[in-house]
Each structure stands twice: as structure tokens, then as C-alpha cells.
Amino acid sequence: MTEYKLSHFTMADAQARFERGDRVALEHTDDPDTRLRPGDEGTVTRYAPGLGQLGVHWDSGSTLSMLLDEGDRVRLITPAPGEAGKEPGR
């Protein structure tokens, strides 16, 4: 696998990986209107598989959803409580 594939989450990765309460860090977004920058952190609020949206309440106060099938990328930094089987950052 290439490094790109390791850091890029597909729809299937997100569905299997992210749960409400997970802590994530932004890796990439093409949204020209956001003040979010790579490295900004937030908490997952929802995942809508049919829409490919990962809802995040960002620590900055933003509630911008990530469109994972449109190229937005986030990285898991801390699993939600009760998700001890997850590996942070993987």
C-alpha cells in the first residue's frame, strides 16, 4: 500500500472506523469557505453513510461536515469511550 492509501479514508473505511464520540483531526478539505486547517481537531457527532457525510463538532466551534467521498480526509486520534478495540490513527 502507498502512504496515500493509508491516510485516505474511503466510505467503507469511515463506516467501519468512525463512531459518535471519536476524536478526529482534519487532514484535508477543499472547502474554500472554511477556516479549518489541517491538524484542527473535533469530535464526531454522526455518520450518514447514504450521504457520505461525517458530522464533526470542531473544537473551533465549527460544525462543518466532512464529505469523505468527495475528498475530505480526517484521521482518528482517540476512539470514543467504549471503543477500546480501535487503534488510534489507523
mmCIF file with all atom_site columns, C-alpha atoms in Angstrom:
data_model
loop_
_atom_site.group_PDB
_atom_site.id
_atom_site.type_symbol
_atom_site.label_atom_id
_atom_site.label_alt_id
_atom_site.label_comp_id
_atom_site.label_asym_id
_atom_site.label_entity_id
_atom_site.label_seq_id
_atom_site.pdbx_PDB_ins_code
_atom_site.Cartn_x
_atom_site.Cartn_y
_atom_site.Cartn_z
_atom_site.occupancy
_atom_site.B_iso_or_equiv
_atom_site.pdbx_formal_charge
_atom_site.auth_seq_id
_atom_site.auth_comp_id
_atom_site.auth_asym_id
_atom_site.auth_atom_id
_atom_site.pdbx_PDB_model_num
ATOM 1  C CA . MET A 1 1  ? 0.000   0.000  0.000  1.00 0.00 ? 1  MET A CA 1
ATOM 2  C CA . THR A 1 2  ? 1.131   3.518  -0.642 1.00 0.00 ? 2  THR A CA 1
ATOM 3  C CA . GLU A 1 3  ? 1.204   6.241  2.013  1.00 0.00 ? 3  GLU A CA 1
ATOM 4  C CA . TYR A 1 4  ? -1.700  7.990  0.251  1.00 0.00 ? 4  TYR A CA 1
ATOM 5  C CA . LYS A 1 5  ? -3.894  4.929  0.637  1.00 0.00 ? 5  LYS A CA 1
ATOM 6  C CA . LEU A 1 6  ? -3.025  4.726  4.331  1.00 0.00 ? 6  LEU A CA 1
ATOM 7  C CA . SER A 1 7  ? -4.090  8.298  5.040  1.00 0.00 ? 7  SER A CA 1
ATOM 8  C CA . HIS A 1 8  ? -7.108  8.481  2.674  1.00 0.00 ? 8  HIS A CA 1
ATOM 9  C CA . PHE A 1 9  ? -10.320 7.063  4.151  1.00 0.00 ? 9  PHE A CA 1
ATOM 10 C CA . THR A 1 10 ? -12.870 5.636  1.755  1.00 0.00 ? 10 THR A CA 1
ATOM 11 C CA . MET A 1 11 ? -16.582 5.412  2.505  1.00 0.00 ? 11 MET A CA 1
ATOM 12 C CA . ALA A 1 12 ? -16.151 1.823  3.714  1.00 0.00 ? 12 ALA A CA 1
ATOM 13 C CA . ASP A 1 13 ? -13.245 2.824  5.972  1.00 0.00 ? 13 ASP A CA 1
ATOM 14 C CA . ALA A 1 14 ? -15.267 5.633  7.524  1.00 0.00 ? 14 ALA A CA 1
ATOM 15 C CA . GLN A 1 15 ? -18.305 3.458  8.144  1.00 0.00 ? 15 GLN A CA 1
ATOM 16 C CA . ALA A 1 16 ? -16.202 0.830  9.866  1.00 0.00 ? 16 ALA A CA 1
ATOM 17 C CA . ARG A 1 17 ? -13.923 3.258  11.641 1.00 0.00 ? 17 ARG A CA 1
ATOM 18 C CA . PHE A 1 18 ? -15.745 6.329  12.935 1.00 0.00 ? 18 PHE A CA 1
ATOM 19 C CA . GLU A 1 19 ? -18.316 6.364  15.732 1.00 0.00 ? 19 GLU A CA 1
ATOM 20 C CA . ARG A 1 20 ? -20.054 9.154  17.629 1.00 0.00 ? 20 ARG A CA 1
ATOM 21 C CA . GLY A 1 21 ? -17.621 10.499 20.231 1.00 0.00 ? 21 GLY A CA 1
ATOM 22 C CA . ASP A 1 22 ? -14.440 9.642  18.308 1.00 0.00 ? 22 ASP A CA 1
ATOM 23 C CA . ARG A 1 23 ? -11.855 12.417 18.282 1.00 0.00 ? 23 ARG A CA 1
ATOM 24 C CA . VAL A 1 24 ? -10.526 13.236 14.808 1.00 0.00 ? 24 VAL A CA 1
ATOM 25 C CA . ALA A 1 25 ? -8.043  15.612 13.221 1.00 0.00 ? 25 ALA A CA 1
ATOM 26 C CA . LEU A 1 26 ? -8.525  17.260 9.850  1.00 0.00 ? 26 LEU A CA 1
ATOM 27 C CA . GLU A 1 27 ? -6.078  16.160 7.191  1.00 0.00 ? 27 GLU A CA 1
ATOM 28 C CA . HIS A 1 28 ? -7.612  17.791 4.100  1.00 0.00 ? 28 HIS A CA 1
ATOM 29 C CA . THR A 1 29 ? -10.641 19.680 2.814  1.00 0.00 ? 29 THR A CA 1
ATOM 30 C CA . ASP A 1 30 ? -11.180 21.586 -0.429 1.00 0.00 ? 30 ASP A CA 1
ATOM 31 C CA . ASP A 1 31 ? -13.902 23.782 1.126  1.00 0.00 ? 31 ASP A CA 1
ATOM 32 C CA . PRO A 1 32 ? -12.812 27.346 0.248  1.00 0.00 ? 32 PRO A CA 1
ATOM 33 C CA . ASP A 1 33 ? -15.126 28.933 2.820  1.00 0.00 ? 33 ASP A CA 1
ATOM 34 C CA . THR A 1 34 ? -13.904 27.195 5.977  1.00 0.00 ? 34 THR A CA 1
ATOM 35 C CA . ARG A 1 35 ? -11.367 28.487 8.458  1.00 0.00 ? 35 ARG A CA 1
ATOM 36 C CA . LEU A 1 36 ? -10.473 24.916 9.408  1.00 0.00 ? 36 LEU A CA 1
ATOM 37 C CA . ARG A 1 37 ? -6.887  23.921 8.716  1.00 0.00 ? 37 ARG A CA 1
ATOM 38 C CA . PRO A 1 38 ? -5.052  20.578 8.709  1.00 0.00 ? 38 PRO A CA 1
ATOM 39 C CA . GLY A 1 39 ? -4.431  19.480 12.273 1.00 0.00 ? 39 GLY A CA 1
ATOM 40 C CA . ASP A 1 40 ? -7.616  21.052 13.673 1.00 0.00 ? 40 ASP A CA 1
ATOM 41 C CA . GLU A 1 41 ? -9.389  18.615 15.993 1.00 0.00 ? 41 GLU A CA 1
ATOM 42 C CA . GLY A 1 42 ? -13.015 17.793 16.699 1.00 0.00 ? 42 GLY A CA 1
ATOM 43 C CA . THR A 1 43 ? -15.499 15.194 17.903 1.00 0.00 ? 43 THR A CA 1
ATOM 44 C CA . VAL A 1 44 ? -17.600 13.011 15.613 1.00 0.00 ? 44 VAL A CA 1
ATOM 45 C CA . THR A 1 45 ? -21.318 13.703 16.081 1.00 0.00 ? 45 THR A CA 1
ATOM 46 C CA . ARG A 1 46 ? -22.782 11.450 13.378 1.00 0.00 ? 46 ARG A CA 1
ATOM 47 C CA . TYR A 1 47 ? -22.087 9.458  10.256 1.00 0.00 ? 47 TYR A CA 1
ATOM 48 C CA . ALA A 1 48 ? -24.586 9.360  7.399  1.00 0.00 ? 48 ALA A CA 1
ATOM 49 C CA . PRO A 1 49 ? -23.473 6.524  5.113  1.00 0.00 ? 49 PRO A CA 1
ATOM 50 C CA . GLY A 1 50 ? -26.094 7.253  2.456  1.00 0.00 ? 50 GLY A CA 1
ATOM 51 C CA . LEU A 1 51 ? -24.789 10.802 2.124  1.00 0.00 ? 51 LEU A CA 1
ATOM 52 C CA . GLY A 1 52 ? -21.132 10.025 2.760  1.00 0.00 ? 52 GLY A CA 1
ATOM 53 C CA . GLN A 1 53 ? -21.049 12.690 5.470  1.00 0.00 ? 53 GLN A CA 1
ATOM 54 C CA . LEU A 1 54 ? -19.132 12.597 8.710  1.00 0.00 ? 54 LEU A CA 1
ATOM 55 C CA . GLY A 1 55 ? -20.562 15.160 11.136 1.00 0.00 ? 55 GLY A CA 1
ATOM 56 C CA . VAL A 1 56 ? -17.909 16.770 13.307 1.00 0.00 ? 56 VAL A CA 1
ATOM 57 C CA . HIS A 1 57 ? -18.144 19.383 16.043 1.00 0.00 ? 57 HIS A CA 1
ATOM 58 C CA . TRP A 1 58 ? -14.773 21.071 15.657 1.00 0.00 ? 58 TRP A CA 1
ATOM 59 C CA . ASP A 1 59 ? -13.020 22.499 18.726 1.00 0.00 ? 59 ASP A CA 1
ATOM 60 C CA . SER A 1 60 ? -13.014 25.891 16.990 1.00 0.00 ? 60 SER A CA 1
ATOM 61 C CA . GLY A 1 61 ? -16.824 25.922 17.149 1.00 0.00 ? 61 GLY A CA 1
ATOM 62 C CA . SER A 1 62 ? -17.341 24.976 13.504 1.00 0.00 ? 62 SER A CA 1
ATOM 63 C CA . THR A 1 63 ? -19.778 22.179 12.707 1.00 0.00 ? 63 THR A CA 1
ATOM 64 C CA . LEU A 1 64 ? -18.596 21.581 9.146  1.00 0.00 ? 64 LEU A CA 1
ATOM 65 C CA . SER A 1 65 ? -19.351 18.039 7.981  1.00 0.00 ? 65 SER A CA 1
ATOM 66 C CA . MET A 1 66 ? -16.700 16.123 6.117  1.00 0.00 ? 66 MET A CA 1
ATOM 67 C CA . LEU A 1 67 ? -17.642 14.749 2.703  1.00 0.00 ? 67 LEU A CA 1
ATOM 68 C CA . LEU A 1 68 ? -15.457 11.661 2.724  1.00 0.00 ? 68 LEU A CA 1
ATOM 69 C CA . ASP A 1 69 ? -16.421 10.504 -0.766 1.00 0.00 ? 69 ASP A CA 1
ATOM 70 C CA . GLU A 1 70 ? -15.644 13.978 -2.148 1.00 0.00 ? 70 GLU A CA 1
ATOM 71 C CA . GLY A 1 71 ? -12.028 14.055 -0.941 1.00 0.00 ? 71 GLY A CA 1
ATOM 72 C CA . ASP A 1 72 ? -12.248 15.362 2.622  1.00 0.00 ? 72 ASP A CA 1
ATOM 73 C CA . ARG A 1 73 ? -9.918  13.424 4.925  1.00 0.00 ? 73 ARG A CA 1
ATOM 74 C CA . VAL A 1 74 ? -9.745  13.094 8.683  1.00 0.00 ? 74 VAL A CA 1
ATOM 75 C CA . ARG A 1 75 ? -7.591  10.964 10.963 1.00 0.00 ? 75 ARG A CA 1
ATOM 76 C CA . LEU A 1 76 ? -8.778  9.146  14.086 1.00 0.00 ? 76 LEU A CA 1
ATOM 77 C CA . ILE A 1 77 ? -6.846  10.400 17.108 1.00 0.00 ? 77 ILE A CA 1
ATOM 78 C CA . THR A 1 78 ? -8.852  8.995  20.045 1.00 0.00 ? 78 THR A CA 1
ATOM 79 C CA . PRO A 1 79 ? -11.633 6.400  19.900 1.00 0.00 ? 79 PRO A CA 1
ATOM 80 C CA . ALA A 1 80 ? -14.908 7.111  21.650 1.00 0.00 ? 80 ALA A CA 1
ATOM 81 C CA . PRO A 1 81 ? -15.163 5.760  25.184 1.00 0.00 ? 81 PRO A CA 1
ATOM 82 C CA . GLY A 1 82 ? -16.122 2.104  24.994 1.00 0.00 ? 82 GLY A CA 1
ATOM 83 C CA . GLU A 1 83 ? -14.345 1.649  21.651 1.00 0.00 ? 83 GLU A CA 1
ATOM 84 C CA . ALA A 1 84 ? -11.200 0.127  23.195 1.00 0.00 ? 84 ALA A CA 1
ATOM 85 C CA . GLY A 1 85 ? -10.666 -2.255 20.281 1.00 0.00 ? 85 GLY A CA 1
ATOM 86 C CA . LYS A 1 86 ? -9.886  0.593  17.884 1.00 0.00 ? 86 LYS A CA 1
ATOM 87 C CA . GLU A 1 87 ? -6.375  1.667  17.060 1.00 0.00 ? 87 GLU A CA 1
ATOM 88 C CA . PRO A 1 88 ? -5.906  5.482  17.152 1.00 0.00 ? 88 PRO A CA 1
ATOM 89 C CA . GLY A 1 89 ? -4.626  6.922  13.893 1.00 0.00 ? 89 GLY A CA 1
ATOM 90 C CA . ARG A 1 90 ? -5.167  3.756  11.888 1.00 0.00 ? 90 ARG A CA 1
#
